[in-house]
Coordinates of C-alpha atoms in Angstrom, one line a residue:
M1 CA -9.8 50.8 6.1
T2 CA -8.5 47.2 7.0
S3 CA -4.7 46.8 6.9
N4 CA -3.1 43.8 5.1
Y5 CA 0.2 42.0 5.9
T6 CA 2.1 39.2 4.9
I7 CA 4.5 37.9 7.7
I8 CA 7.3 35.7 6.5
G9 CA 8.6 33.7 9.2
A10 CA 5.9 32.7 11.8
G11 CA 8.1 32.0 14.7
A12 CA 8.8 34.0 17.9
I13 CA 9.0 37.5 16.7
G14 CA 6.6 36.9 13.4
G15 CA 4.0 34.8 15.3
T16 CA 3.9 37.4 18.1
L17 CA 3.3 40.1 15.9
A18 CA 1.0 38.3 13.7
V19 CA -1.5 37.4 16.6
H20 CA -1.4 41.1 17.8
L21 CA -2.1 42.5 14.4
H22 CA -4.9 40.2 13.9
R23 CA -6.5 41.1 17.2
A24 CA -6.1 44.8 16.3
G25 CA -8.3 44.1 13.2
A26 CA -5.5 43.8 10.5
E27 CA -5.7 40.9 7.9
V28 CA -2.6 38.7 8.2
R29 CA -1.2 35.9 6.2
L30 CA 1.6 33.8 7.4
I31 CA 4.4 32.2 5.2
D32 CA 6.7 29.4 6.7
T33 CA 8.9 26.6 5.7
D34 CA 8.6 24.7 9.1
A35 CA 6.1 21.7 8.2
E36 CA 5.1 20.8 11.8
H37 CA 4.6 24.6 12.7
I38 CA 2.5 24.9 9.5
A39 CA 0.4 21.9 10.3
A40 CA -0.2 22.8 13.9
V41 CA -1.3 26.5 12.9
R42 CA -3.6 25.0 10.5
E43 CA -5.1 22.6 12.7
R44 CA -5.5 24.6 16.1
G45 CA -4.4 28.2 15.1
L46 CA -1.4 30.1 16.3
R47 CA -1.4 30.3 20.4
I48 CA 0.5 32.9 22.1
E49 CA 1.2 32.4 25.8
H50 CA 2.2 35.2 27.8
P51 CA 2.3 36.4 31.5
G52 CA -1.4 37.7 31.2
G53 CA -2.7 34.5 29.8
A54 CA -3.0 33.0 26.4
F55 CA -5.1 33.4 23.3
T56 CA -5.1 31.8 19.8
A57 CA -5.7 33.4 16.4
R58 CA -6.7 31.4 13.3
L59 CA -4.5 32.8 10.6
P60 CA -3.9 31.5 7.1
I61 CA -0.5 30.0 6.6
S62 CA 1.3 28.8 3.7
T63 CA 4.6 27.4 2.4
P64 CA 6.5 29.7 -0.1
E65 CA 5.4 27.4 -2.7
E66 CA 1.7 28.0 -1.9
A67 CA 2.2 31.8 -1.5
P68 CA 0.4 34.4 -3.5
D69 CA 1.7 35.7 -6.7
E70 CA 1.9 39.1 -5.3
L71 CA 2.7 40.5 -2.0
G72 CA 2.1 44.0 -0.5
A73 CA 3.2 45.0 3.0
V74 CA 5.5 42.5 4.0
L75 CA 7.1 41.8 7.7
L76 CA 10.2 40.1 7.4
A77 CA 10.8 37.7 10.4
V78 CA 13.4 35.1 9.4
K79 CA 16.7 34.4 10.8
A80 CA 19.2 37.0 9.7
Q81 CA 21.2 34.4 7.6
A82 CA 18.1 33.6 5.6
T83 CA 17.6 37.2 4.7
D84 CA 19.6 37.7 1.4
A85 CA 17.7 34.3 -0.1
V86 CA 14.2 35.4 1.2
A87 CA 14.5 38.9 0.0
E88 CA 15.7 37.6 -3.6
W89 CA 12.5 35.5 -3.5
I90 CA 10.2 38.5 -2.4
A91 CA 11.5 41.0 -5.1
P92 CA 9.6 39.7 -7.9
R93 CA 6.5 39.2 -6.3
L94 CA 6.3 42.7 -4.4
A95 CA 3.5 44.7 -5.7
P96 CA 4.5 48.3 -7.1
D97 CA 3.4 49.8 -3.9
G98 CA 4.6 47.0 -1.8
W99 CA 7.2 47.2 1.0
V100 CA 9.2 45.2 3.3
A101 CA 9.9 45.8 7.0
S102 CA 12.8 43.9 8.8
M103 CA 11.4 42.8 12.0
Q104 CA 14.5 40.7 12.5
N105 CA 17.8 40.7 14.8
G106 CA 20.8 42.4 13.2
L107 CA 21.5 44.9 10.6
N108 CA 19.4 43.6 7.5
E109 CA 18.0 46.5 5.9
A110 CA 20.8 47.1 3.6
T111 CA 20.6 43.5 2.4
I112 CA 16.8 43.9 1.7
A113 CA 17.3 47.1 -0.1
R114 CA 19.5 45.7 -2.3
H115 CA 16.8 43.4 -3.6
I116 CA 13.9 45.8 -3.5
G117 CA 15.2 49.3 -3.3
V118 CA 15.9 51.6 -0.4
D119 CA 12.6 53.2 -0.9
R120 CA 10.6 50.2 -0.3
T121 CA 12.6 49.2 2.8
V122 CA 11.3 49.9 6.5
A123 CA 13.7 49.7 9.2
A124 CA 12.8 48.1 12.6
F125 CA 14.0 47.3 15.7
V126 CA 12.4 44.6 17.7
D127 CA 13.1 43.5 21.2
L128 CA 10.8 40.8 22.1
F129 CA 11.6 38.0 24.6
A130 CA 9.6 35.4 23.0
D131 CA 10.3 31.6 21.8
V132 CA 8.6 29.0 20.0
V133 CA 8.1 26.3 22.6
E134 CA 6.2 23.7 20.4
P135 CA 4.8 23.5 16.8
G136 CA 1.9 26.4 16.6
V137 CA 2.9 27.7 19.9
V138 CA 4.9 30.9 21.1
R139 CA 5.6 31.8 24.5
D140 CA 6.0 35.8 24.8
G141 CA 7.5 37.3 27.9
G142 CA 5.3 40.2 27.5
I143 CA 8.1 42.9 27.4
G144 CA 10.3 44.5 24.8
D145 CA 10.4 47.6 22.7
I146 CA 9.8 48.1 18.8
A147 CA 11.1 51.2 17.0
L148 CA 10.0 51.7 13.4
G149 CA 11.3 54.1 10.7
E150 CA 12.2 54.6 7.0
H151 CA 15.4 52.9 6.0
A152 CA 16.0 55.7 3.7
G153 CA 15.6 58.2 6.7
G154 CA 12.7 59.7 8.6
S155 CA 9.3 58.4 8.9
S156 CA 6.1 58.0 6.7
D157 CA 2.5 57.4 6.4
R158 CA 3.2 53.5 6.2
V159 CA 5.6 53.5 9.3
R160 CA 2.8 55.4 11.2
A161 CA 0.1 53.0 10.0
L162 CA 2.2 49.9 11.1
A163 CA 2.7 51.5 14.6
H164 CA -1.0 51.9 14.7
D165 CA -1.9 48.4 13.8
L166 CA 0.5 47.0 16.5
R167 CA -1.5 49.1 19.1
E168 CA -2.9 45.8 20.7
W169 CA 0.7 44.8 21.3
G170 CA 1.7 48.2 22.7
T171 CA 3.0 51.4 21.6
P172 CA 5.9 51.1 19.0
I173 CA 8.5 54.2 18.8
V174 CA 8.3 56.0 15.6
S175 CA 11.8 57.1 14.9
D176 CA 14.2 58.5 12.5
N177 CA 17.2 56.8 14.3
V178 CA 16.2 53.2 14.2
P179 CA 20.0 52.3 13.4
G180 CA 20.8 53.8 16.9
F181 CA 18.5 51.0 18.5
L182 CA 20.0 48.4 16.2
W183 CA 23.5 49.1 17.1
S184 CA 22.5 49.3 20.7
K185 CA 20.7 45.9 20.5
L186 CA 24.0 44.5 18.8
G187 CA 25.9 45.7 22.1
F188 CA 23.4 44.3 24.5
G189 CA 23.0 41.2 22.5
A190 CA 26.7 40.5 22.7
M191 CA 26.2 39.8 26.3
L192 CA 23.1 37.5 25.6
V193 CA 25.0 35.5 22.9
A194 CA 27.9 35.0 25.1
S195 CA 25.5 33.6 27.8
A196 CA 24.9 30.9 25.4
L197 CA 28.3 29.4 25.9
A198 CA 27.4 28.0 29.2
D199 CA 24.4 26.2 30.3
D200 CA 22.9 28.9 33.0
D201 CA 20.5 31.7 33.3
M202 CA 21.8 34.6 31.1
G203 CA 21.2 37.3 34.0
D204 CA 23.5 35.1 36.5
L205 CA 26.1 34.7 34.0
I206 CA 26.2 38.3 33.0
D207 CA 26.4 39.2 36.7
R208 CA 29.1 36.9 37.4
H209 CA 31.4 37.9 34.3
R210 CA 31.3 41.5 34.1
A211 CA 34.9 42.1 33.3
G212 CA 34.9 40.2 30.0
L213 CA 31.3 41.2 29.0
H214 CA 31.7 44.8 29.7
A215 CA 34.7 45.0 27.4
L216 CA 32.8 42.9 24.7
V217 CA 29.9 45.4 24.8
R218 CA 32.3 48.4 24.7
E219 CA 33.9 47.0 21.8
V220 CA 30.7 46.8 19.9
L221 CA 29.4 50.2 20.9
E222 CA 32.9 51.9 20.1
V223 CA 32.4 50.5 16.4
A224 CA 28.9 52.0 16.4
V225 CA 30.2 55.4 17.5
A226 CA 32.9 55.4 15.0
E227 CA 30.2 54.8 12.5
G228 CA 28.6 58.0 13.6
I229 CA 25.6 56.1 15.2
H230 CA 23.9 58.1 18.1
L231 CA 23.0 55.1 20.5
E232 CA 19.7 54.8 21.7
G233 CA 18.7 53.1 25.2
F234 CA 15.9 50.6 25.4
D235 CA 14.3 48.4 28.0
A236 CA 17.0 48.2 30.8
F237 CA 19.9 48.8 28.6
V238 CA 21.7 52.1 28.8
P239 CA 24.4 52.0 26.2
Y240 CA 26.5 55.2 26.8
D241 CA 27.3 53.8 30.4
Y242 CA 29.3 51.0 28.8
L243 CA 31.4 53.7 27.2
G244 CA 32.3 55.5 30.4
E245 CA 33.8 55.0 33.6
A246 CA 33.7 51.2 35.0
S247 CA 31.5 52.4 38.0
A248 CA 28.8 53.5 35.3
A249 CA 29.1 50.2 33.6
D250 CA 28.7 48.3 36.8
A251 CA 25.6 50.4 37.8
A252 CA 24.2 49.8 34.4
T253 CA 24.6 45.9 34.9
D254 CA 23.2 46.2 38.2
G255 CA 20.0 47.6 36.8
L256 CA 20.1 45.1 33.6
V257 CA 20.6 42.1 36.0
A258 CA 17.6 43.2 38.4
W259 CA 15.5 43.6 35.1
L260 CA 16.5 40.1 33.5
A261 CA 15.7 38.6 37.0
R262 CA 12.1 39.7 36.8
Q263 CA 11.5 38.1 33.3
T264 CA 10.2 34.9 32.6
K265 CA 12.8 34.3 29.9
K266 CA 16.0 33.1 31.6
R267 CA 18.0 31.7 28.5
S268 CA 18.7 33.5 25.2
G269 CA 17.3 32.5 21.8
I270 CA 20.9 31.6 20.9
W271 CA 21.1 29.2 23.7
R272 CA 17.7 27.8 22.6
D273 CA 18.7 27.4 19.1
I274 CA 21.8 25.3 20.1
A275 CA 20.7 23.4 23.1
V276 CA 17.0 22.8 22.1
R277 CA 16.6 23.0 18.3
G278 CA 20.2 21.9 17.4
R279 CA 20.4 24.5 14.7
R280 CA 23.0 27.1 13.4
T281 CA 22.4 30.6 14.9
E282 CA 22.2 33.9 13.2
V283 CA 25.0 35.1 15.1
P284 CA 27.7 35.2 12.4
T285 CA 25.6 36.9 10.1
Q286 CA 24.5 39.5 12.9
Y287 CA 27.9 40.5 13.7
A288 CA 29.5 40.5 10.3
P289 CA 28.6 44.3 9.9
V290 CA 30.4 44.9 13.1
R291 CA 33.4 43.4 12.0
E292 CA 33.2 44.8 8.6
A293 CA 32.8 48.1 10.1
A294 CA 35.6 47.8 12.6
E295 CA 37.9 46.9 9.7
R296 CA 37.2 49.9 7.9
R297 CA 37.8 52.1 10.6
G298 CA 40.8 50.5 11.6
I299 CA 39.5 49.4 15.1
P300 CA 40.6 46.1 16.5
A301 CA 37.6 43.9 17.4
P302 CA 39.3 40.8 18.9
L303 CA 36.4 39.9 21.3
T304 CA 33.8 40.1 18.7
R305 CA 35.7 37.7 16.5
W306 CA 36.4 35.5 19.7
L307 CA 32.6 35.4 20.3
V308 CA 31.5 34.6 16.8
S309 CA 34.3 31.8 16.6
R310 CA 33.1 30.1 19.9
I311 CA 29.5 30.2 18.8
E312 CA 30.4 28.5 15.5
Q313 CA 32.5 26.0 17.2
L314 CA 29.6 25.3 19.8
E315 CA 27.0 24.9 16.8
T316 CA 29.4 22.3 15.1
H317 CA 30.1 20.5 18.4
A318 CA 33.9 21.4 18.4
I319 CA 33.2 22.5 22.0
V320 CA 30.4 22.1 24.6
M321 CA 28.5 24.5 26.7
D322 CA 30.8 25.4 29.6
E323 CA 31.4 28.6 31.9
A324 CA 35.0 28.2 31.2
H325 CA 34.5 29.8 28.0
L326 CA 33.4 32.9 29.9
D327 CA 36.3 32.7 32.3
E328 CA 38.5 32.8 29.3
L329 CA 36.8 36.1 27.9
D330 CA 37.5 37.5 31.7
R331 CA 41.0 36.5 31.6
M332 CA 41.5 38.1 28.0
V333 CA 40.6 41.6 29.1
T334 CA 42.2 41.6 32.4
A335 CA 45.6 39.8 31.5

């Protein structure tokens, strides 16, 4: 039986998954709003460049206005700040047996579920090091993990089918603890977000600013633990090491920095959004649930607030990229 997917958001994550699903035999339709990207995909196909070479898939792509009236299995891969509006758009078009998987950064499942229901929402953790480098072209670092599960809890036939259909990409983890991966990624991601405050490779910046970045990660993960989350490790990130002794955090960062040094992607997607694409990032939306949970639990979260504020200032050109911002973060935690 052929699987059919509509992928909304044909960028780094959506484009990468679309091509791998297509290569595994699934039928894939793309929906996007970037006119240049759409034109390039229609003319030349969607090209994925990765360490092992490159391949191109000819996939149907449309604007939302041209989209089918009814949608079945939907993989949502838009920026976090667009989730609410896009989920509202999806809801009246979703077939009775349709469902939506959040293949995004952040904690977006609750937002999606408000529009389509918890039982039609699939939770996903996606850690892909990919970028759209020009219209119609995605550069994929060829690394990362994916975990899939039901937002309502547990697993299901549709989750297992999606994992199977992604076999050409790799082997997704089918898990009843996707939130554990998502919260861990918010901790790891905080370091990558902070690295966008300076114009240098993220691994080098993490290595040089351990004091501030370790405290930032710890703050995010402490909120997760207070929320009752069991944190899951992924790739080279070992979350509980950042909640223990300083020596454990240092050893964890030694491994993380060495791992990042072996990757082809040297700058974060947040850095690219600001420095290359000149657009607003998803950082405020991604970290809003952290700040809200911290407030509910009575946990001060000054470093998370500082990080979001600095990124917003960078987006609006109130400040410029400068490693001095990370020096400031170091001073905040060592004063």
